[in-house]
Amino acid sequence: MNPINNGTQSDAPSLGGGRVEVSVLVVGAGPAGSVCASLLHRAGIDCLLIDHATFPRDKICGGGLTPKAWRLLDTLMPGIKYRYNSVNHIRLMIENRLRCEFDAEAEIRIVRRREFDHLLLETYQQQGGKYIQDRLMSIDERPDGTLVATLASGVQVACQYIVGADGSNSHVRRHLTGNTDRGILAMEEYLDKGTYDSTNDIVLGLSRQYTRGGYFFRFPNPDVEVIGYGDTCTTPDRFRQVLTDMQIPVTKLRGAYIYLSNDYPRHDHILLIGDAGGFANRITCEGLYDAFITARNASQAIISGTPFSAVNSAEYKKMKRQTRRASLFFSATGFFFLKIACRFPRTVKRIFDRKMRQE
């Protein structure tokens, strides 16, 4: 496959009318999409970024940037400055009891996704990148290899590549699979600072009462406490019960899906990254690190003309390993050994710190 035929921004057609021609269309302006579009733009690739939402917009997510995530972001978006709450202390609860706590060696940066995502999009635009607010409706694959995306506004975008970064309810992935599977439901509520806990730490909770893959968390972001829950059978009533069991006030509940599968057809010119591609940690559901990694890999694949499946092969393999480990982690056997491990906080800390540094 040959590298992409680069256009220049001055050569790009106006976005005001019926048909637009660009090299790459990136669908979704969250962290994966905005970072990918920024990398493509800085490499001289004629790129258009779209999203149906009005930014800034809320996003269901704890907002935790692990050390490996924020260090990677620093290399991909040099000089970017964002507001965050620095947290080092971790508390692990099992069956609503504190089992283990420790101080991580490096800070976890807790961001407010509403402003963090908006900042990434603004950074791309300030670099001169093209962005429009619009919704993808359909994709037509032409015999000559051209991809034509029809948007809700009626605009048709002809391009060589489409990058799906449009979240777990991805329209781009739906084009490849033909189904509407969105993954597991995750729910959150926001509490005023100090309502649940006045300490500046992260709380992670597990219970055999949660269905397979279930978890609870509390993240103190700069403005509010984010209380979250998710499992394979999450419902609003189930979340309310978990909050009641934890003696946490029930306020306004929010929900979003997390897609946790890479079992879809691979396409050399239609790439799925971030949540759209099912790239989130199978145990913790952390997604920002993998959003940045897959954004980088997609841009490298497009710039070099190398299949994304090759550039991103390590990510696909990692997701398979995590799926197997998650099956053990959330089993009765996994809980048994986790409880034993929690008797040795220093060991848990060493394992945690190593995972925060590298995959």
Tab-separated table of C-alpha atoms in Angstrom:
chain	number	residue	atom	x	y	z
A	1	MET	CA	0.000	0.000	0.000
A	2	ASN	CA	1.337	3.425	-0.919
A	3	PRO	CA	1.551	6.287	1.561
A	4	ILE	CA	-1.324	8.750	1.474
A	5	ASN	CA	-1.320	11.491	-1.143
A	6	ASN	CA	-0.977	14.549	1.068
A	7	GLY	CA	-2.927	17.707	0.425
A	8	THR	CA	-2.251	21.122	1.908
A	9	GLN	CA	-4.664	23.099	4.005
A	10	SER	CA	-4.768	25.846	1.377
A	11	ASP	CA	-5.775	23.274	-1.261
A	12	ALA	CA	-8.692	21.959	0.813
A	13	PRO	CA	-12.191	22.753	-0.503
A	14	SER	CA	-14.621	24.899	1.447
A	15	LEU	CA	-16.810	23.114	3.973
A	16	GLY	CA	-19.805	25.219	3.071
A	17	GLY	CA	-21.370	23.112	0.369
A	18	GLY	CA	-22.450	19.729	-0.969
A	19	ARG	CA	-19.207	17.804	-1.487
A	20	VAL	CA	-15.880	18.020	0.323
A	21	GLU	CA	-12.684	16.196	-0.611
A	22	VAL	CA	-10.062	15.502	2.035
A	23	SER	CA	-7.509	12.776	2.621
A	24	VAL	CA	-8.783	11.695	6.039
A	25	LEU	CA	-12.106	12.084	7.831
A	26	VAL	CA	-11.901	11.622	11.616
A	27	VAL	CA	-15.299	10.976	13.186
A	28	GLY	CA	-15.450	11.911	16.863
A	29	ALA	CA	-13.634	14.758	18.614
A	30	GLY	CA	-12.955	13.102	21.959
A	31	PRO	CA	-9.372	12.441	23.089
A	32	ALA	CA	-8.699	9.707	20.500
A	33	GLY	CA	-10.104	11.694	17.588
A	34	SER	CA	-8.621	15.069	18.511
A	35	VAL	CA	-5.154	13.642	19.162
A	36	CYS	CA	-5.218	11.596	15.939
A	37	ALA	CA	-6.378	14.611	13.917
A	38	SER	CA	-3.661	16.781	15.512
A	39	LEU	CA	-0.943	14.269	14.625
A	40	LEU	CA	-2.204	13.996	11.040
A	41	HIS	CA	-2.459	17.755	10.650
A	42	ARG	CA	1.058	18.341	11.971
A	43	ALA	CA	2.320	15.756	9.458
A	44	GLY	CA	0.749	17.733	6.607
A	45	ILE	CA	-2.168	15.362	6.016
A	46	ASP	CA	-5.366	17.023	4.771
A	47	CYS	CA	-7.726	16.052	7.576
A	48	LEU	CA	-11.278	16.929	8.608
A	49	LEU	CA	-12.533	16.274	12.152
A	50	ILE	CA	-16.278	16.085	12.876
A	51	ASP	CA	-18.436	15.539	15.957
A	52	HIS	CA	-22.178	15.866	16.482
A	53	ALA	CA	-21.822	17.249	20.026
A	54	THR	CA	-21.530	20.864	21.088
A	55	PHE	CA	-18.272	21.332	23.009
A	56	PRO	CA	-17.647	21.626	25.877
A	57	ARG	CA	-19.790	18.609	26.678
A	58	ASP	CA	-19.932	16.189	29.614
A	59	LYS	CA	-18.455	12.713	29.212
A	60	ILE	CA	-19.043	9.731	31.483
A	61	CYS	CA	-15.542	8.892	32.717
A	62	GLY	CA	-13.642	9.013	35.985
A	63	GLY	CA	-11.123	11.242	34.229
A	64	GLY	CA	-8.019	9.520	35.539
A	65	LEU	CA	-4.810	10.032	33.578
A	66	THR	CA	-2.379	7.357	34.763
A	67	PRO	CA	1.350	8.181	34.651
A	68	LYS	CA	1.827	6.238	31.413
A	69	ALA	CA	-1.165	8.107	29.934
A	70	TRP	CA	-0.116	11.642	30.805
A	71	ARG	CA	3.507	10.950	29.839
A	72	LEU	CA	2.359	9.635	26.466
A	73	LEU	CA	0.119	12.658	25.987
A	74	ASP	CA	3.079	14.938	26.731
A	75	THR	CA	4.990	13.340	23.832
A	76	LEU	CA	2.056	13.415	21.400
A	77	MET	CA	0.878	16.957	22.247
A	78	PRO	CA	4.062	18.768	23.372
A	79	GLY	CA	3.474	21.762	25.593
A	80	ILE	CA	-0.203	21.093	26.259
A	81	LYS	CA	-1.397	22.471	29.609
A	82	TYR	CA	-4.554	21.262	31.305
A	83	ARG	CA	-6.128	21.554	34.739
A	84	TYR	CA	-6.065	18.471	36.956
A	85	ASN	CA	-6.119	17.238	40.536
A	86	SER	CA	-2.979	15.320	41.534
A	87	VAL	CA	-3.695	12.118	43.485
A	88	ASN	CA	-1.241	9.560	44.866
A	89	HIS	CA	-3.183	7.714	47.562
A	90	ILE	CA	-5.136	4.603	46.524
A	91	ARG	CA	-7.677	2.730	48.628
A	92	LEU	CA	-8.934	-0.713	47.623
A	93	MET	CA	-12.234	-1.922	49.056
A	94	ILE	CA	-13.629	-5.455	48.786
A	95	GLU	CA	-17.191	-6.207	49.897
A	96	ASN	CA	-17.485	-2.617	51.209
A	97	ARG	CA	-14.496	-3.074	53.518
A	98	LEU	CA	-11.155	-1.312	53.225
A	99	ARG	CA	-8.631	-4.040	52.430
A	100	CYS	CA	-5.530	-2.189	51.271
A	101	GLU	CA	-4.196	1.343	50.818
A	102	PHE	CA	-0.922	2.805	49.637
A	103	ASP	CA	0.756	5.816	48.012
A	104	ALA	CA	1.590	5.390	44.334
A	105	GLU	CA	5.082	6.438	43.248
A	106	ALA	CA	3.770	8.816	40.559
A	107	GLU	CA	0.715	11.042	40.525
A	108	ILE	CA	-2.529	10.151	38.812
A	109	ARG	CA	-3.976	13.269	37.229
A	110	ILE	CA	-7.735	13.553	37.613
A	111	VAL	CA	-9.260	15.802	34.957
A	112	ARG	CA	-12.762	17.073	34.292
A	113	ARG	CA	-13.544	15.471	30.948
A	114	ARG	CA	-15.829	18.332	29.959
A	115	GLU	CA	-12.932	20.798	29.835
A	116	PHE	CA	-10.126	18.325	29.048
A	117	ASP	CA	-11.761	17.072	25.841
A	118	HIS	CA	-12.627	20.623	24.824
A	119	LEU	CA	-9.001	21.672	25.313
A	120	LEU	CA	-7.734	18.876	23.040
A	121	LEU	CA	-10.193	19.916	20.334
A	122	GLU	CA	-9.258	23.598	20.703
A	123	THR	CA	-5.553	22.700	20.470
A	124	TYR	CA	-6.181	20.952	17.147
A	125	GLN	CA	-8.133	23.943	15.844
A	126	GLN	CA	-5.499	26.419	17.009
A	127	GLN	CA	-2.956	24.451	14.981
A	128	GLY	CA	-5.084	25.208	11.916
A	129	GLY	CA	-6.960	21.903	11.792
A	130	LYS	CA	-10.405	21.794	10.167
A	131	TYR	CA	-13.398	20.902	12.321
A	132	ILE	CA	-17.156	21.000	11.787
A	133	GLN	CA	-20.055	20.045	14.015
A	134	ASP	CA	-21.975	17.393	12.114
A	135	ARG	CA	-23.118	13.784	12.396
A	136	LEU	CA	-22.068	10.811	10.277
A	137	MET	CA	-25.077	9.136	8.666
A	138	SER	CA	-23.615	6.608	6.228
A	139	ILE	CA	-20.454	5.430	4.474
A	140	ASP	CA	-20.322	4.414	0.831
A	141	GLU	CA	-17.307	2.449	-0.414
A	142	ARG	CA	-16.833	3.231	-4.109
A	143	PRO	CA	-15.288	0.744	-6.612
A	144	ASP	CA	-12.244	2.996	-7.075
A	145	GLY	CA	-11.498	2.805	-3.336
A	146	THR	CA	-12.871	6.238	-2.487
A	147	LEU	CA	-14.877	6.453	0.715
A	148	VAL	CA	-17.845	8.822	0.690
A	149	ALA	CA	-19.306	9.774	4.060
A	150	THR	CA	-22.728	11.389	4.089
A	151	LEU	CA	-23.322	13.752	7.011
A	152	ALA	CA	-26.579	14.839	8.629
A	153	SER	CA	-26.219	18.291	7.048
A	154	GLY	CA	-26.276	16.704	3.592
A	155	VAL	CA	-22.567	17.334	3.014
A	156	GLN	CA	-20.728	14.417	1.408
A	157	VAL	CA	-17.079	13.932	2.335
A	158	ALA	CA	-14.952	12.008	-0.171
A	159	CYS	CA	-11.743	10.675	1.365
A	160	GLN	CA	-9.127	7.932	1.349
A	161	TYR	CA	-9.417	7.082	5.059
A	162	ILE	CA	-12.098	7.262	7.724
A	163	VAL	CA	-11.002	7.062	11.358
A	164	GLY	CA	-13.789	6.050	13.719
A	165	ALA	CA	-13.232	7.722	17.082
A	166	ASP	CA	-16.930	8.140	17.813
A	167	GLY	CA	-17.188	6.226	21.066
A	168	SER	CA	-18.818	2.985	22.103
A	169	ASN	CA	-21.957	3.748	20.094
A	170	SER	CA	-19.806	4.095	16.979
A	171	HIS	CA	-21.522	4.685	13.633
A	172	VAL	CA	-18.247	3.854	11.903
A	173	ARG	CA	-18.025	0.476	13.646
A	174	ARG	CA	-21.674	-0.151	12.804
A	175	HIS	CA	-20.779	0.215	9.129
A	176	LEU	CA	-18.206	-2.583	9.498
A	177	THR	CA	-20.249	-4.932	11.679
A	178	GLY	CA	-23.839	-4.217	10.766
A	179	ASN	CA	-24.882	-4.442	14.432
A	180	THR	CA	-25.567	-1.956	17.217
A	181	ASP	CA	-23.773	-3.641	20.139
A	182	ARG	CA	-22.559	-0.934	22.528
A	183	GLY	CA	-20.902	-2.969	25.281
A	184	ILE	CA	-21.484	-2.675	29.021
A	185	LEU	CA	-23.328	0.192	30.683
A	186	ALA	CA	-21.312	2.353	33.090
A	187	MET	CA	-22.970	4.891	35.375
A	188	GLU	CA	-21.808	7.909	37.356
A	189	GLU	CA	-23.002	10.650	39.618
A	190	TYR	CA	-21.242	13.851	40.631
A	191	LEU	CA	-21.163	14.993	44.252
A	192	ASP	CA	-19.947	18.230	45.773
A	193	LYS	CA	-16.466	17.981	47.243
A	194	GLY	CA	-16.498	16.353	50.669
A	195	THR	CA	-20.027	14.956	50.346
A	196	TYR	CA	-18.840	11.347	50.354
A	197	ASP	CA	-15.218	11.620	51.447
A	198	SER	CA	-13.054	14.645	52.189
A	199	THR	CA	-9.755	12.866	51.493
A	200	ASN	CA	-7.852	13.387	48.255
A	201	ASP	CA	-7.570	9.776	47.150
A	202	ILE	CA	-8.934	7.273	44.683
A	203	VAL	CA	-11.270	4.570	45.971
A	204	LEU	CA	-11.659	1.340	43.995
A	205	GLY	CA	-14.290	-1.172	45.049
A	206	LEU	CA	-14.967	-4.798	44.129
A	207	SER	CA	-17.613	-7.221	45.291
A	208	ARG	CA	-18.790	-10.731	44.505
A	209	GLN	CA	-22.287	-9.232	44.552
A	210	TYR	CA	-21.484	-7.318	41.387
A	211	THR	CA	-21.962	-9.317	38.195
A	212	ARG	CA	-18.907	-10.403	36.216
A	213	GLY	CA	-16.498	-7.549	35.619
A	214	GLY	CA	-18.194	-5.280	38.149
A	215	TYR	CA	-16.414	-2.387	39.827
A	216	PHE	CA	-17.040	0.756	41.884
A	217	PHE	CA	-14.859	3.859	41.969
A	218	ARG	CA	-14.546	7.301	43.466
A	219	PHE	CA	-12.339	9.854	41.699
A	220	PRO	CA	-11.871	13.385	43.117
A	221	ASN	CA	-11.555	15.597	40.067
A	222	PRO	CA	-10.763	19.328	40.396
A	223	ASP	CA	-14.405	20.335	40.906
A	224	VAL	CA	-16.483	17.387	42.130
A	225	GLU	CA	-16.317	13.824	43.380
A	226	VAL	CA	-17.065	11.369	40.572
A	227	ILE	CA	-18.768	8.227	41.847
A	228	GLY	CA	-19.000	5.439	39.268
A	229	TYR	CA	-20.165	1.881	38.845
A	230	GLY	CA	-20.339	-0.636	36.050
A	231	ASP	CA	-20.830	-4.341	35.440
A	232	THR	CA	-22.191	-6.608	32.720
A	233	CYS	CA	-25.791	-6.043	33.890
A	234	THR	CA	-25.752	-2.435	35.100
A	235	THR	CA	-29.099	-0.661	35.508
A	236	PRO	CA	-30.006	2.618	37.232
A	237	ASP	CA	-31.736	0.646	40.004
A	238	ARG	CA	-28.627	-1.494	40.481
A	239	PHE	CA	-26.443	1.614	40.726
A	240	ARG	CA	-28.812	3.149	43.277
A	241	GLN	CA	-28.558	-0.019	45.371
A	242	VAL	CA	-24.743	0.053	45.245
A	243	LEU	CA	-24.781	3.703	46.352
A	244	THR	CA	-27.183	2.881	49.188
A	245	ASP	CA	-24.995	-0.024	50.325
A	246	MET	CA	-21.992	2.327	50.349
A	247	GLN	CA	-24.014	4.984	52.253
A	248	ILE	CA	-23.531	7.475	49.435
A	249	PRO	CA	-26.233	10.053	48.589
A	250	VAL	CA	-28.137	9.343	45.375
A	251	THR	CA	-28.353	12.391	43.102
A	252	LYS	CA	-28.570	12.702	39.321
A	253	LEU	CA	-27.387	9.509	37.616
A	254	ARG	CA	-25.650	9.495	34.244
A	255	GLY	CA	-24.862	6.561	31.987
A	256	ALA	CA	-22.737	5.643	28.978
A	257	TYR	CA	-21.582	2.440	27.332
A	258	ILE	CA	-18.077	0.966	27.238
A	259	TYR	CA	-17.387	-1.307	24.272
A	260	LEU	CA	-14.935	-4.057	25.253
A	261	SER	CA	-14.367	-6.119	22.127
A	262	ASN	CA	-12.086	-6.096	19.092
A	263	ASP	CA	-14.137	-8.761	17.331
A	264	TYR	CA	-15.046	-6.885	14.166
A	265	PRO	CA	-13.847	-6.939	10.529
A	266	ARG	CA	-10.542	-5.135	9.936
A	267	HIS	CA	-10.395	-2.632	7.090
A	268	ASP	CA	-7.242	-1.016	5.707
A	269	HIS	CA	-8.957	2.351	5.148
A	270	ILE	CA	-11.642	2.415	7.859
A	271	LEU	CA	-9.867	2.450	11.222
A	272	LEU	CA	-11.369	2.204	14.697
A	273	ILE	CA	-9.578	3.803	17.647
A	274	GLY	CA	-10.293	4.485	21.305
A	275	ASP	CA	-13.682	3.401	22.631
A	276	ALA	CA	-15.021	2.965	19.093
A	277	GLY	CA	-12.536	0.143	18.574
A	278	GLY	CA	-13.063	-1.421	21.991
A	279	PHE	CA	-9.697	-0.253	23.300
A	280	ALA	CA	-10.148	0.009	27.059
A	281	ASN	CA	-8.521	-1.969	29.828
A	282	ARG	CA	-10.528	-5.157	30.378
A	283	ILE	CA	-10.072	-5.065	34.164
A	284	THR	CA	-10.086	-1.373	35.080
A	285	CYS	CA	-11.945	0.015	32.014
A	286	GLU	CA	-9.245	2.714	31.779
A	287	GLY	CA	-9.581	4.124	28.288
A	288	LEU	CA	-7.525	7.311	27.934
A	289	TYR	CA	-4.145	5.599	27.617
A	290	ASP	CA	-5.390	3.292	24.871
A	291	ALA	CA	-7.179	6.213	23.215
A	292	PHE	CA	-3.822	8.000	22.888
A	293	ILE	CA	-1.957	4.846	21.774
A	294	THR	CA	-4.475	3.946	19.060
A	295	ALA	CA	-4.653	7.579	17.920
A	296	ARG	CA	-0.877	7.537	17.483
A	297	ASN	CA	-0.960	4.175	15.706
A	298	ALA	CA	-3.721	5.250	13.322
A	299	SER	CA	-1.851	8.413	12.353
A	300	GLN	CA	1.362	6.432	11.779
A	301	ALA	CA	-0.483	3.877	9.640
A	302	ILE	CA	-2.031	6.588	7.477
A	303	ILE	CA	1.140	8.635	7.118
A	304	SER	CA	3.240	5.605	6.147
A	305	GLY	CA	0.597	3.738	4.148
A	306	THR	CA	0.996	0.702	6.420
A	307	PRO	CA	-2.107	-1.326	7.371
A	308	PHE	CA	-3.463	-0.279	10.756
A	309	SER	CA	-3.759	-3.937	11.750
A	310	ALA	CA	0.033	-4.184	11.503
A	311	VAL	CA	0.879	-0.910	13.254
A	312	ASN	CA	-1.662	-1.610	15.988
A	313	SER	CA	-0.942	-5.333	16.369
A	314	ALA	CA	0.515	-4.979	19.870
A	315	GLU	CA	-2.709	-3.340	21.060
A	316	TYR	CA	-4.869	-6.137	19.659
A	317	LYS	CA	-2.680	-8.730	21.359
A	318	LYS	CA	-2.743	-6.804	24.633
A	319	MET	CA	-6.543	-6.694	24.594
A	320	LYS	CA	-6.678	-10.493	24.166
A	321	ARG	CA	-4.335	-10.979	27.127
A	322	GLN	CA	-6.382	-8.609	29.255
A	323	THR	CA	-9.607	-10.440	28.381
A	324	ARG	CA	-8.118	-13.704	29.673
A	325	ARG	CA	-6.761	-12.025	32.803
A	326	ALA	CA	-10.081	-10.303	33.497
A	327	SER	CA	-11.853	-13.641	33.384
A	328	LEU	CA	-9.555	-14.893	36.151
A	329	PHE	CA	-9.468	-11.615	38.088
A	330	PHE	CA	-13.249	-11.424	38.500
A	331	SER	CA	-13.656	-15.124	39.317
A	332	ALA	CA	-14.041	-16.616	42.788
A	333	THR	CA	-10.426	-17.754	42.588
A	334	GLY	CA	-9.314	-14.273	41.609
A	335	PHE	CA	-11.118	-12.706	44.563
A	336	PHE	CA	-9.589	-15.247	46.932
A	337	PHE	CA	-6.032	-14.394	45.868
A	338	LEU	CA	-6.799	-10.665	45.755
A	339	LYS	CA	-7.888	-10.726	49.395
A	340	ILE	CA	-4.668	-12.527	50.325
A	341	ALA	CA	-2.566	-10.043	48.308
A	342	CYS	CA	-4.216	-7.136	50.127
A	343	ARG	CA	-2.555	-8.340	53.337
A	344	PHE	CA	0.726	-7.206	51.774
A	345	PRO	CA	0.213	-3.560	50.720
A	346	ARG	CA	3.848	-3.140	49.663
A	347	THR	CA	3.490	-5.970	47.162
A	348	VAL	CA	0.257	-4.526	45.818
A	349	LYS	CA	1.947	-1.124	45.536
A	350	ARG	CA	4.878	-2.559	43.556
A	351	ILE	CA	2.534	-4.297	41.122
A	352	PHE	CA	0.395	-1.169	40.783
A	353	ASP	CA	3.381	1.126	40.220
A	354	ARG	CA	4.795	-1.181	37.554
A	355	LYS	CA	1.492	-1.231	35.672
A	356	MET	CA	1.270	2.565	35.876
A	357	ARG	CA	4.709	2.841	34.255
A	358	GLN	CA	4.286	0.389	31.424
A	359	GLU	CA	2.006	-2.148	29.824
